[in-house]
Tab-separated table of N, CA, C and O in Angstrom:
chain	number	residue	atom	x	y	z
A	1	UNK	N	-7.973	-17.103	-19.965
A	1	UNK	CA	-8.161	-16.003	-19.023
A	1	UNK	C	-7.361	-14.800	-19.500
A	1	UNK	O	-6.143	-14.847	-19.587
A	2	UNK	N	-8.026	-13.742	-19.818
A	2	UNK	CA	-7.333	-12.565	-20.332
A	2	UNK	C	-6.987	-11.613	-19.193
A	2	UNK	O	-7.714	-11.486	-18.230
A	3	UNK	N	-5.835	-10.970	-19.350
A	3	UNK	CA	-5.403	-10.016	-18.326
A	3	UNK	C	-5.850	-8.618	-18.715
A	3	UNK	O	-5.831	-8.246	-19.871
A	4	UNK	N	-6.249	-7.862	-17.733
A	4	UNK	CA	-6.601	-6.477	-17.968
A	4	UNK	C	-5.758	-5.607	-17.052
A	4	UNK	O	-5.543	-5.928	-15.896
A	5	UNK	N	-5.253	-4.546	-17.599
A	5	UNK	CA	-4.402	-3.651	-16.839
A	5	UNK	C	-5.238	-2.538	-16.221
A	5	UNK	O	-6.075	-1.951	-16.891
A	6	UNK	N	-5.010	-2.251	-14.949
A	6	UNK	CA	-5.624	-1.153	-14.206
A	6	UNK	C	-7.132	-1.295	-14.017
A	6	UNK	O	-7.768	-0.344	-13.611
A	7	UNK	N	-7.701	-2.447	-14.297
A	7	UNK	CA	-9.124	-2.582	-14.051
A	7	UNK	C	-9.384	-3.558	-12.910
A	7	UNK	O	-10.455	-3.586	-12.363
A	8	UNK	N	-8.374	-4.350	-12.565
A	8	UNK	CA	-8.511	-5.276	-11.456
A	8	UNK	C	-8.460	-4.488	-10.159
A	8	UNK	O	-7.689	-3.546	-10.025
A	9	UNK	N	-9.271	-4.891	-9.185
A	9	UNK	CA	-9.258	-4.218	-7.893
A	9	UNK	C	-8.719	-5.191	-6.843
A	9	UNK	O	-8.456	-6.350	-7.130
A	10	UNK	N	-8.518	-4.706	-5.645
A	10	UNK	CA	-7.971	-5.536	-4.564
A	10	UNK	C	-8.739	-5.260	-3.283
A	10	UNK	O	-9.549	-4.344	-3.224
A	11	UNK	N	-8.464	-6.068	-2.266
A	11	UNK	CA	-9.193	-5.958	-1.007
A	11	UNK	C	-8.463	-5.205	0.084
A	11	UNK	O	-8.751	-5.389	1.263
A	12	UNK	N	-7.510	-4.349	-0.280
A	12	UNK	CA	-6.784	-3.557	0.718
A	12	UNK	C	-7.582	-2.294	1.006
A	12	UNK	O	-8.040	-1.616	0.090
A	13	UNK	N	-7.755	-1.988	2.286
A	13	UNK	CA	-8.479	-0.788	2.700
A	13	UNK	C	-7.483	0.265	3.171
A	13	UNK	O	-6.588	-0.029	3.955
A	14	UNK	N	-7.634	1.478	2.679
A	14	UNK	CA	-6.834	2.613	3.118
A	14	UNK	C	-7.744	3.506	3.942
A	14	UNK	O	-8.757	3.992	3.436
A	15	UNK	N	-7.403	3.705	5.224
A	15	UNK	CA	-8.260	4.541	6.067
A	15	UNK	C	-8.180	5.995	5.622
A	15	UNK	O	-7.235	6.398	4.936
A	16	UNK	N	-9.166	6.793	6.037
A	16	UNK	CA	-9.180	8.207	5.691
A	16	UNK	C	-7.950	8.930	6.236
A	16	UNK	O	-7.391	9.809	5.592
A	17	UNK	N	-7.520	8.547	7.439
A	17	UNK	CA	-6.336	9.167	8.054
A	17	UNK	C	-5.101	8.865	7.214
A	17	UNK	O	-4.294	9.755	6.922
A	18	UNK	N	-4.947	7.606	6.806
A	18	UNK	CA	-3.786	7.220	5.995
A	18	UNK	C	-3.831	7.891	4.631
A	18	UNK	O	-2.808	8.367	4.125
A	19	UNK	N	-5.020	7.957	4.024
A	19	UNK	CA	-5.159	8.613	2.721
A	19	UNK	C	-4.773	10.080	2.818
A	19	UNK	O	-4.088	10.623	1.945
A	20	UNK	N	-5.178	10.725	3.909
A	20	UNK	CA	-4.819	12.126	4.126
A	20	UNK	C	-3.323	12.312	4.262
A	20	UNK	O	-2.750	13.277	3.745
A	21	UNK	N	-2.668	11.385	4.967
A	21	UNK	CA	-1.213	11.462	5.132
A	21	UNK	C	-0.511	11.264	3.797
A	21	UNK	O	0.442	11.982	3.472
A	22	UNK	N	-0.963	10.297	3.012
A	22	UNK	CA	-0.376	10.067	1.687
A	22	UNK	C	-0.530	11.324	0.834
A	22	UNK	O	0.421	11.775	0.190
A	23	UNK	N	-1.736	11.924	0.859
A	23	UNK	CA	-1.987	13.139	0.090
A	23	UNK	C	-1.029	14.259	0.502
A	23	UNK	O	-0.461	14.944	-0.347
A	24	UNK	N	-0.831	14.442	1.806
A	24	UNK	CA	0.046	15.531	2.267
A	24	UNK	C	1.508	15.254	1.906
A	24	UNK	O	2.248	16.177	1.568
A	25	UNK	N	1.927	13.982	1.951
A	25	UNK	CA	3.298	13.648	1.545
A	25	UNK	C	3.511	13.931	0.058
A	25	UNK	O	4.549	14.457	-0.343
A	26	UNK	N	2.529	13.591	-0.759
A	26	UNK	CA	2.639	13.843	-2.193
A	26	UNK	C	2.648	15.340	-2.490
A	26	UNK	O	3.374	15.803	-3.374
A	27	UNK	N	1.850	16.105	-1.731
A	27	UNK	CA	1.846	17.561	-1.912
A	27	UNK	C	3.200	18.149	-1.542
A	27	UNK	O	3.703	19.050	-2.217
A	28	UNK	N	3.807	17.648	-0.451
A	28	UNK	CA	5.129	18.123	-0.044
A	28	UNK	C	6.162	17.847	-1.133
A	28	UNK	O	7.068	18.650	-1.360
A	29	UNK	N	6.024	16.700	-1.795
A	29	UNK	CA	6.951	16.338	-2.862
A	29	UNK	C	6.633	17.058	-4.166
A	29	UNK	O	7.425	17.045	-5.098
A	30	UNK	N	5.442	17.646	-4.249
A	30	UNK	CA	5.028	18.308	-5.471
A	30	UNK	C	4.749	17.319	-6.596
A	30	UNK	O	4.934	17.634	-7.765
A	31	UNK	N	4.316	16.112	-6.241
A	31	UNK	CA	4.089	15.064	-7.239
A	31	UNK	C	2.617	14.651	-7.228
A	31	UNK	O	2.049	14.395	-6.182
A	32	UNK	N	2.042	14.565	-8.408
A	32	UNK	CA	0.687	14.047	-8.500
A	32	UNK	C	0.650	12.809	-9.397
A	32	UNK	O	-0.409	12.331	-9.771
A	33	UNK	N	1.852	12.321	-9.744
A	33	UNK	CA	1.943	11.158	-10.632
A	33	UNK	C	2.319	9.886	-9.877
A	33	UNK	O	2.603	8.864	-10.478
A	34	UNK	N	2.321	9.954	-8.538
A	34	UNK	CA	2.725	8.795	-7.744
A	34	UNK	C	1.517	8.130	-7.103
A	34	UNK	O	0.520	8.776	-6.821
A	35	UNK	N	1.645	6.851	-6.859
A	35	UNK	CA	0.612	6.093	-6.150
A	35	UNK	C	1.296	5.285	-5.057
A	35	UNK	O	2.503	5.079	-5.107
A	36	UNK	N	0.512	4.844	-4.096
A	36	UNK	CA	1.049	4.058	-2.989
A	36	UNK	C	1.037	2.587	-3.384
A	36	UNK	O	-0.014	2.032	-3.686
A	37	UNK	N	2.220	1.970	-3.409
A	37	UNK	CA	2.317	0.554	-3.748
A	37	UNK	C	2.507	-0.255	-2.467
A	37	UNK	O	3.324	0.088	-1.627
A	38	UNK	N	1.721	-1.318	-2.341
A	38	UNK	CA	1.813	-2.228	-1.204
A	38	UNK	C	2.144	-3.599	-1.752
A	38	UNK	O	1.526	-4.053	-2.718
A	39	UNK	N	3.132	-4.262	-1.148
A	39	UNK	CA	3.532	-5.583	-1.613
A	39	UNK	C	4.000	-6.421	-0.439
A	39	UNK	O	4.325	-5.891	0.624
A	40	UNK	N	4.005	-7.720	-0.632
A	40	UNK	CA	4.616	-8.619	0.340
A	40	UNK	C	5.759	-9.339	-0.349
A	40	UNK	O	5.707	-9.624	-1.547
A	41	UNK	N	6.809	-9.599	0.429
A	41	UNK	CA	7.953	-10.343	-0.074
A	41	UNK	C	8.342	-11.370	0.971
A	41	UNK	O	8.130	-11.152	2.171
A	42	UNK	N	8.917	-12.489	0.539
A	42	UNK	CA	9.376	-13.488	1.507
A	42	UNK	C	10.433	-12.892	2.428
A	42	UNK	O	11.241	-12.080	2.001
A	43	UNK	N	10.400	-13.296	3.701
A	43	UNK	CA	11.386	-12.816	4.665
A	43	UNK	C	10.725	-12.458	5.974
A	43	UNK	O	9.536	-12.678	6.165
A	44	UNK	N	11.512	-11.891	6.868
A	44	UNK	CA	10.986	-11.502	8.167
A	44	UNK	C	10.749	-12.715	9.052
A	44	UNK	O	10.831	-13.855	8.628
A	45	UNK	N	10.419	-12.476	10.310
A	45	UNK	CA	10.281	-13.584	11.260
A	45	UNK	C	8.966	-14.327	11.094
A	45	UNK	O	8.836	-15.460	11.542
A	46	UNK	N	7.983	-13.727	10.417
A	46	UNK	CA	6.727	-14.439	10.224
A	46	UNK	C	6.593	-14.980	8.802
A	46	UNK	O	5.535	-15.452	8.420
A	47	UNK	N	7.663	-14.895	8.027
A	47	UNK	CA	7.654	-15.456	6.690
A	47	UNK	C	7.427	-14.449	5.580
A	47	UNK	O	7.776	-14.691	4.442
A	48	UNK	N	6.822	-13.302	5.902
A	48	UNK	CA	6.572	-12.266	4.905
A	48	UNK	C	6.893	-10.900	5.485
A	48	UNK	O	6.687	-10.655	6.667
A	49	UNK	N	7.406	-10.033	4.650
A	49	UNK	CA	7.602	-8.646	5.056
A	49	UNK	C	6.804	-7.754	4.100
A	49	UNK	O	6.605	-8.091	2.941
A	50	UNK	N	6.339	-6.628	4.614
A	50	UNK	CA	5.555	-5.697	3.817
A	50	UNK	C	6.466	-4.655	3.191
A	50	UNK	O	7.450	-4.236	3.798
A	51	UNK	N	6.089	-4.234	2.021
A	51	UNK	CA	6.735	-3.097	1.389
A	51	UNK	C	5.647	-2.061	1.118
A	51	UNK	O	4.565	-2.400	0.634
A	52	UNK	N	5.952	-0.829	1.447
A	52	UNK	CA	5.015	0.278	1.275
A	52	UNK	C	5.833	1.446	0.737
A	52	UNK	O	6.718	1.938	1.425
A	53	UNK	N	5.582	1.833	-0.503
A	53	UNK	CA	6.380	2.911	-1.079
A	53	UNK	C	5.617	3.580	-2.214
A	53	UNK	O	4.619	3.052	-2.713
A	54	UNK	N	6.101	4.768	-2.608
A	54	UNK	CA	5.497	5.487	-3.715
A	54	UNK	C	6.082	4.977	-5.023
A	54	UNK	O	7.275	4.726	-5.120
A	55	UNK	N	5.223	4.829	-6.018
A	55	UNK	CA	5.644	4.298	-7.302
A	55	UNK	C	4.945	5.079	-8.402
A	55	UNK	O	3.757	5.372	-8.311
A	56	UNK	N	5.702	5.428	-9.436
A	56	UNK	CA	5.083	6.134	-10.562
A	56	UNK	C	4.572	5.164	-11.615
A	56	UNK	O	3.863	5.552	-12.531
A	57	UNK	N	4.931	3.894	-11.481
A	57	UNK	CA	4.545	2.906	-12.487
A	57	UNK	C	3.289	2.143	-12.078
A	57	UNK	O	3.022	1.952	-10.909
A	58	UNK	N	2.555	1.698	-13.080
A	58	UNK	CA	1.521	0.691	-12.901
A	58	UNK	C	1.895	-0.425	-13.866
A	58	UNK	O	1.987	-0.200	-15.070
A	59	UNK	N	2.154	-1.607	-13.328
A	59	UNK	CA	2.640	-2.710	-14.128
A	59	UNK	C	1.509	-3.621	-14.566
A	59	UNK	O	0.431	-3.629	-13.957
A	60	UNK	N	1.748	-4.388	-15.582
A	60	UNK	CA	0.749	-5.319	-16.086
A	60	UNK	C	0.376	-6.307	-14.984
A	60	UNK	O	1.249	-6.892	-14.346
A	61	UNK	N	-0.903	-6.470	-14.748
A	61	UNK	CA	-1.357	-7.381	-13.708
A	61	UNK	C	-1.590	-6.718	-12.362
A	61	UNK	O	-2.093	-7.353	-11.447
A	62	UNK	N	-1.208	-5.445	-12.226
A	62	UNK	CA	-1.427	-4.735	-10.962
A	62	UNK	C	-2.918	-4.540	-10.699
A	62	UNK	O	-3.700	-4.342	-11.619
A	63	UNK	N	-3.271	-4.593	-9.422
A	63	UNK	CA	-4.632	-4.274	-8.993
A	63	UNK	C	-4.597	-2.854	-8.420
A	63	UNK	O	-3.715	-2.530	-7.626
A	64	UNK	N	-5.543	-2.031	-8.823
A	64	UNK	CA	-5.558	-0.621	-8.420
A	64	UNK	C	-6.901	-0.276	-7.797
A	64	UNK	O	-7.942	-0.708	-8.282
A	65	UNK	N	-6.851	0.492	-6.716
A	65	UNK	CA	-8.069	0.975	-6.079
A	65	UNK	C	-7.846	2.436	-5.712
A	65	UNK	O	-6.799	2.793	-5.181
A	66	UNK	N	-8.827	3.269	-5.990
A	66	UNK	CA	-8.709	4.697	-5.737
A	66	UNK	C	-9.437	5.062	-4.446
A	66	UNK	O	-10.593	4.694	-4.257
A	67	UNK	N	-8.745	5.776	-3.571
A	67	UNK	CA	-9.345	6.266	-2.325
A	67	UNK	C	-9.334	7.785	-2.359
A	67	UNK	O	-8.379	8.408	-1.934
A	68	UNK	N	-10.389	8.351	-2.934
A	68	UNK	CA	-10.559	9.797	-2.974
A	68	UNK	C	-9.307	10.484	-3.524
A	68	UNK	O	-8.774	11.417	-2.928
A	69	UNK	N	-8.813	9.992	-4.652
A	69	UNK	CA	-7.658	10.607	-5.295
A	69	UNK	C	-6.327	9.973	-4.961
A	69	UNK	O	-5.317	10.315	-5.562
A	70	UNK	N	-6.289	9.061	-4.007
A	70	UNK	CA	-5.057	8.351	-3.672
A	70	UNK	C	-5.177	6.932	-4.215
A	70	UNK	O	-6.040	6.176	-3.793
A	71	UNK	N	-4.322	6.613	-5.175
A	71	UNK	CA	-4.354	5.276	-5.753
A	71	UNK	C	-3.469	4.331	-4.947
A	71	UNK	O	-2.320	4.659	-4.635
A	72	UNK	N	-4.040	3.179	-4.604
A	72	UNK	CA	-3.281	2.125	-3.928
A	72	UNK	C	-3.124	0.989	-4.935
A	72	UNK	O	-4.102	0.501	-5.490
A	73	UNK	N	-1.866	0.589	-5.171
A	73	UNK	CA	-1.550	-0.421	-6.169
A	73	UNK	C	-0.979	-1.653	-5.466
A	73	UNK	O	-0.134	-1.536	-4.573
A	74	UNK	N	-1.457	-2.840	-5.875
A	74	UNK	CA	-0.954	-4.101	-5.336
A	74	UNK	C	-0.610	-4.998	-6.523
A	74	UNK	O	-1.426	-5.143	-7.446
A	75	UNK	N	0.585	-5.590	-6.508
A	75	UNK	CA	0.954	-6.476	-7.610
A	75	UNK	C	0.169	-7.780	-7.521
A	75	UNK	O	-0.327	-8.159	-6.475
A	76	UNK	N	0.056	-8.437	-8.655
A	76	UNK	CA	-0.779	-9.636	-8.786
A	76	UNK	C	-0.427	-10.717	-7.757
A	76	UNK	O	-1.307	-11.348	-7.196
A	77	UNK	N	0.860	-10.912	-7.478
A	77	UNK	CA	1.279	-11.964	-6.541
A	77	UNK	C	0.920	-11.629	-5.095
A	77	UNK	O	0.708	-12.518	-4.279
A	78	UNK	N	0.864	-10.339	-4.754
A	78	UNK	CA	0.607	-9.932	-3.372
A	78	UNK	C	-0.879	-9.852	-3.034
A	78	UNK	O	-1.238	-9.864	-1.856
A	79	UNK	N	-1.741	-9.766	-4.053
A	79	UNK	CA	-3.179	-9.571	-3.817
A	79	UNK	C	-3.761	-10.586	-2.825
A	79	UNK	O	-4.417	-10.196	-1.859
A	80	UNK	N	-3.525	-11.909	-3.011
A	80	UNK	CA	-4.151	-12.860	-2.071
A	80	UNK	C	-3.656	-12.707	-0.634
A	80	UNK	O	-4.415	-12.934	0.307
A	81	UNK	N	-2.398	-12.303	-0.450
A	81	UNK	CA	-1.834	-12.149	0.895
A	81	UNK	C	-2.356	-10.903	1.594
A	81	UNK	O	-2.302	-10.806	2.818
A	82	UNK	N	-2.830	-9.932	0.819
A	82	UNK	CA	-3.256	-8.655	1.387
A	82	UNK	C	-4.770	-8.481	1.400
A	82	UNK	O	-5.269	-7.421	1.777
A	83	UNK	N	-5.508	-9.501	1.004
A	83	UNK	CA	-6.970	-9.421	0.972
A	83	UNK	C	-7.504	-9.121	2.371
A	83	UNK	O	-7.233	-9.845	3.326
A	84	UNK	N	-8.239	-8.024	2.519
A	84	UNK	CA	-8.814	-7.654	3.807
A	84	UNK	C	-7.886	-6.878	4.717
A	84	UNK	O	-8.258	-6.524	5.834
A	85	UNK	N	-6.662	-6.579	4.253
A	85	UNK	CA	-5.708	-5.825	5.075
A	85	UNK	C	-6.106	-4.349	5.118
A	85	UNK	O	-6.673	-3.819	4.167
A	86	UNK	N	-5.809	-3.698	6.241
A	86	UNK	CA	-6.110	-2.280	6.416
A	86	UNK	C	-4.810	-1.510	6.635
A	86	UNK	O	-4.010	-1.868	7.494
A	87	UNK	N	-4.626	-0.450	5.853
A	87	UNK	CA	-3.476	0.433	6.029
A	87	UNK	C	-3.975	1.666	6.767
A	87	UNK	O	-4.931	2.316	6.338
A	88	UNK	N	-3.317	1.976	7.873
A	88	UNK	CA	-3.695	3.129	8.681
A	88	UNK	C	-2.445	3.951	8.944
A	88	UNK	O	-1.327	3.537	8.617
A	89	UNK	N	-2.623	5.106	9.541
A	89	UNK	CA	-1.494	5.936	9.935
A	89	UNK	C	-1.666	6.319	11.388
A	89	UNK	O	-2.712	6.839	11.783
A	90	UNK	N	-0.649	6.015	12.193
A	90	UNK	CA	-0.675	6.335	13.620
A	90	UNK	C	0.235	7.533	13.868
A	90	UNK	O	1.323	7.613	13.315
A	91	UNK	N	-0.222	8.442	14.702
A	91	UNK	CA	0.592	9.603	15.063
A	91	UNK	C	0.430	9.849	16.554
A	91	UNK	O	-0.282	10.753	16.974
A	92	UNK	N	1.072	9.007	17.342
A	92	UNK	CA	1.002	9.112	18.794
A	92	UNK	C	2.415	9.145	19.355
A	92	UNK	O	3.391	8.968	18.620
A	93	UNK	N	2.524	9.330	20.657
A	93	UNK	CA	3.841	9.316	21.303
A	93	UNK	C	4.491	7.940	21.150
A	93	UNK	O	5.678	7.820	20.919
A	94	UNK	N	3.673	6.892	21.261
A	94	UNK	CA	4.206	5.533	21.190
A	94	UNK	C	4.599	5.121	19.778
A	94	UNK	O	5.535	4.367	19.582
A	95	UNK	N	3.843	5.592	18.797
A	95	UNK	CA	4.051	5.103	17.438
A	95	UNK	C	3.706	6.174	16.428
A	95	UNK	O	2.707	6.855	16.553
A	96	UNK	N	4.560	6.320	15.429
A	96	UNK	CA	4.235	7.196	14.317
A	96	UNK	C	4.611	6.487	13.035
A	96	UNK	O	5.708	5.962	12.907
A	97	UNK	N	3.686	6.457	12.107
A	97	UNK	CA	3.968	5.850	10.817
A	97	UNK	C	2.791	5.032	10.333
A	97	UNK	O	1.759	4.919	10.995
A	98	UNK	N	2.980	4.472	9.152
A	98	UNK	CA	1.935	3.647	8.563
A	98	UNK	C	1.923	2.275	9.216
A	98	UNK	O	2.968	1.730	9.555
A	99	UNK	N	0.733	1.734	9.408
A	99	UNK	CA	0.580	0.402	9.980
A	99	UNK	C	-0.266	-0.433	9.028
A	99	UNK	O	-1.107	0.099	8.302
A	100	UNK	N	-0.013	-1.732	9.020
A	100	UNK	CA	-0.802	-2.656	8.212
A	100	UNK	C	-1.383	-3.707	9.132
A	100	UNK	O	-0.649	-4.423	9.816
A	101	UNK	N	-2.695	-3.747	9.191
A	101	UNK	CA	-3.392	-4.769	9.965
A	101	UNK	C	-3.905	-5.795	8.962
A	101	UNK	O	-4.801	-5.510	8.170
A	102	UNK	N	-3.297	-6.980	8.995
A	102	UNK	CA	-3.603	-7.992	7.995
A	102	UNK	C	-4.183	-9.237	8.655
A	102	UNK	O	-3.480	-9.938	9.385
A	103	UNK	N	-5.452	-9.551	8.409
A	103	UNK	CA	-6.058	-10.746	9.009
A	103	UNK	C	-5.460	-12.045	8.471
A	103	UNK	O	-5.638	-13.101	9.066
A	104	UNK	N	-4.722	-11.973	7.358
A	104	UNK	CA	-4.110	-13.165	6.773
A	104	UNK	C	-2.782	-13.532	7.418
A	104	UNK	O	-2.271	-14.624	7.191
A	105	UNK	N	-2.214	-12.610	8.202
A	105	UNK	CA	-0.918	-12.872	8.823
A	105	UNK	C	-1.090	-13.902	9.919
A	105	UNK	O	-1.912	-13.735	10.819
A	106	UNK	N	-0.326	-14.971	9.839
A	106	UNK	CA	-0.453	-16.047	10.819
A	106	UNK	C	0.044	-15.640	12.190
A	106	UNK	O	-0.521	-15.998	13.198
A	107	UNK	N	1.135	-14.900	12.212
A	107	UNK	CA	1.693	-14.458	13.489
A	107	UNK	C	2.362	-13.115	13.268
A	107	UNK	O	2.709	-12.748	12.162
A	108	UNK	N	2.521	-12.409	14.345
A	108	UNK	CA	3.158	-11.097	14.276
A	108	UNK	C	4.488	-11.149	15.004
A	108	UNK	O	4.728	-12.027	15.825
A	109	UNK	N	5.348	-10.213	14.688
A	109	UNK	CA	6.621	-10.149	15.413
A	109	UNK	C	6.915	-8.697	15.756
A	109	UNK	O	6.242	-7.796	15.285
A	110	UNK	N	7.904	-8.501	16.575
A	110	UNK	CA	8.188	-7.159	17.096
A	110	UNK	C	8.823	-6.250	16.071
A	110	UNK	O	8.796	-5.049	16.209
A	111	UNK	N	9.397	-6.841	15.024
A	111	UNK	CA	10.084	-5.994	14.039
A	111	UNK	C	9.075	-5.437	13.050
A	111	UNK	O	8.349	-6.177	12.423
A	112	UNK	N	9.021	-4.126	12.922
A	112	UNK	CA	8.094	-3.491	11.993
A	112	UNK	C	8.780	-3.180	10.686
A	112	UNK	O	9.996	-3.095	10.611
A	113	UNK	N	7.998	-3.011	9.648
A	113	UNK	CA	8.566	-2.608	8.366
A	113	UNK	C	8.710	-1.096	8.328
A	113	UNK	O	7.907	-0.377	8.896
A	114	UNK	N	9.744	-0.625	7.677
A	114	UNK	CA	9.941	0.820	7.587
A	114	UNK	C	9.266	1.347	6.338
A	114	UNK	O	9.062	0.627	5.376
A	115	UNK	N	8.941	2.620	6.379
A	115	UNK	CA	8.281	3.262	5.248
A	115	UNK	C	9.211	4.310	4.691
A	115	UNK	O	9.788	5.098	5.438
A	116	UNK	N	9.411	4.289	3.395
A	116	UNK	CA	10.277	5.305	2.791
A	116	UNK	C	9.524	6.041	1.720
A	116	UNK	O	8.593	5.547	1.150
């Protein structure tokens, strides 16, 4: 089985609202070389915690998907855990920030992941 870099895709969906927010954040930073990286790591009350951050690197084995100019990158180990997950952006009185709706998550807890 041969590995290909940057040609593998993933099943994470980025909504138009979230893509727009990512675009505006990158414009504020004056950076066009960054992409949104999504990963899962062991921890948290449900066994996994999400990581969502800007990354200038694309590593070997990463899965990449382009959403109208916004690249979303998922590392090889996180792809199965994030299959079918949706990243959205909420901007309401109750909640502001990126949200991840993941059908693979067995249970949810009150503690949310922070976005930096």
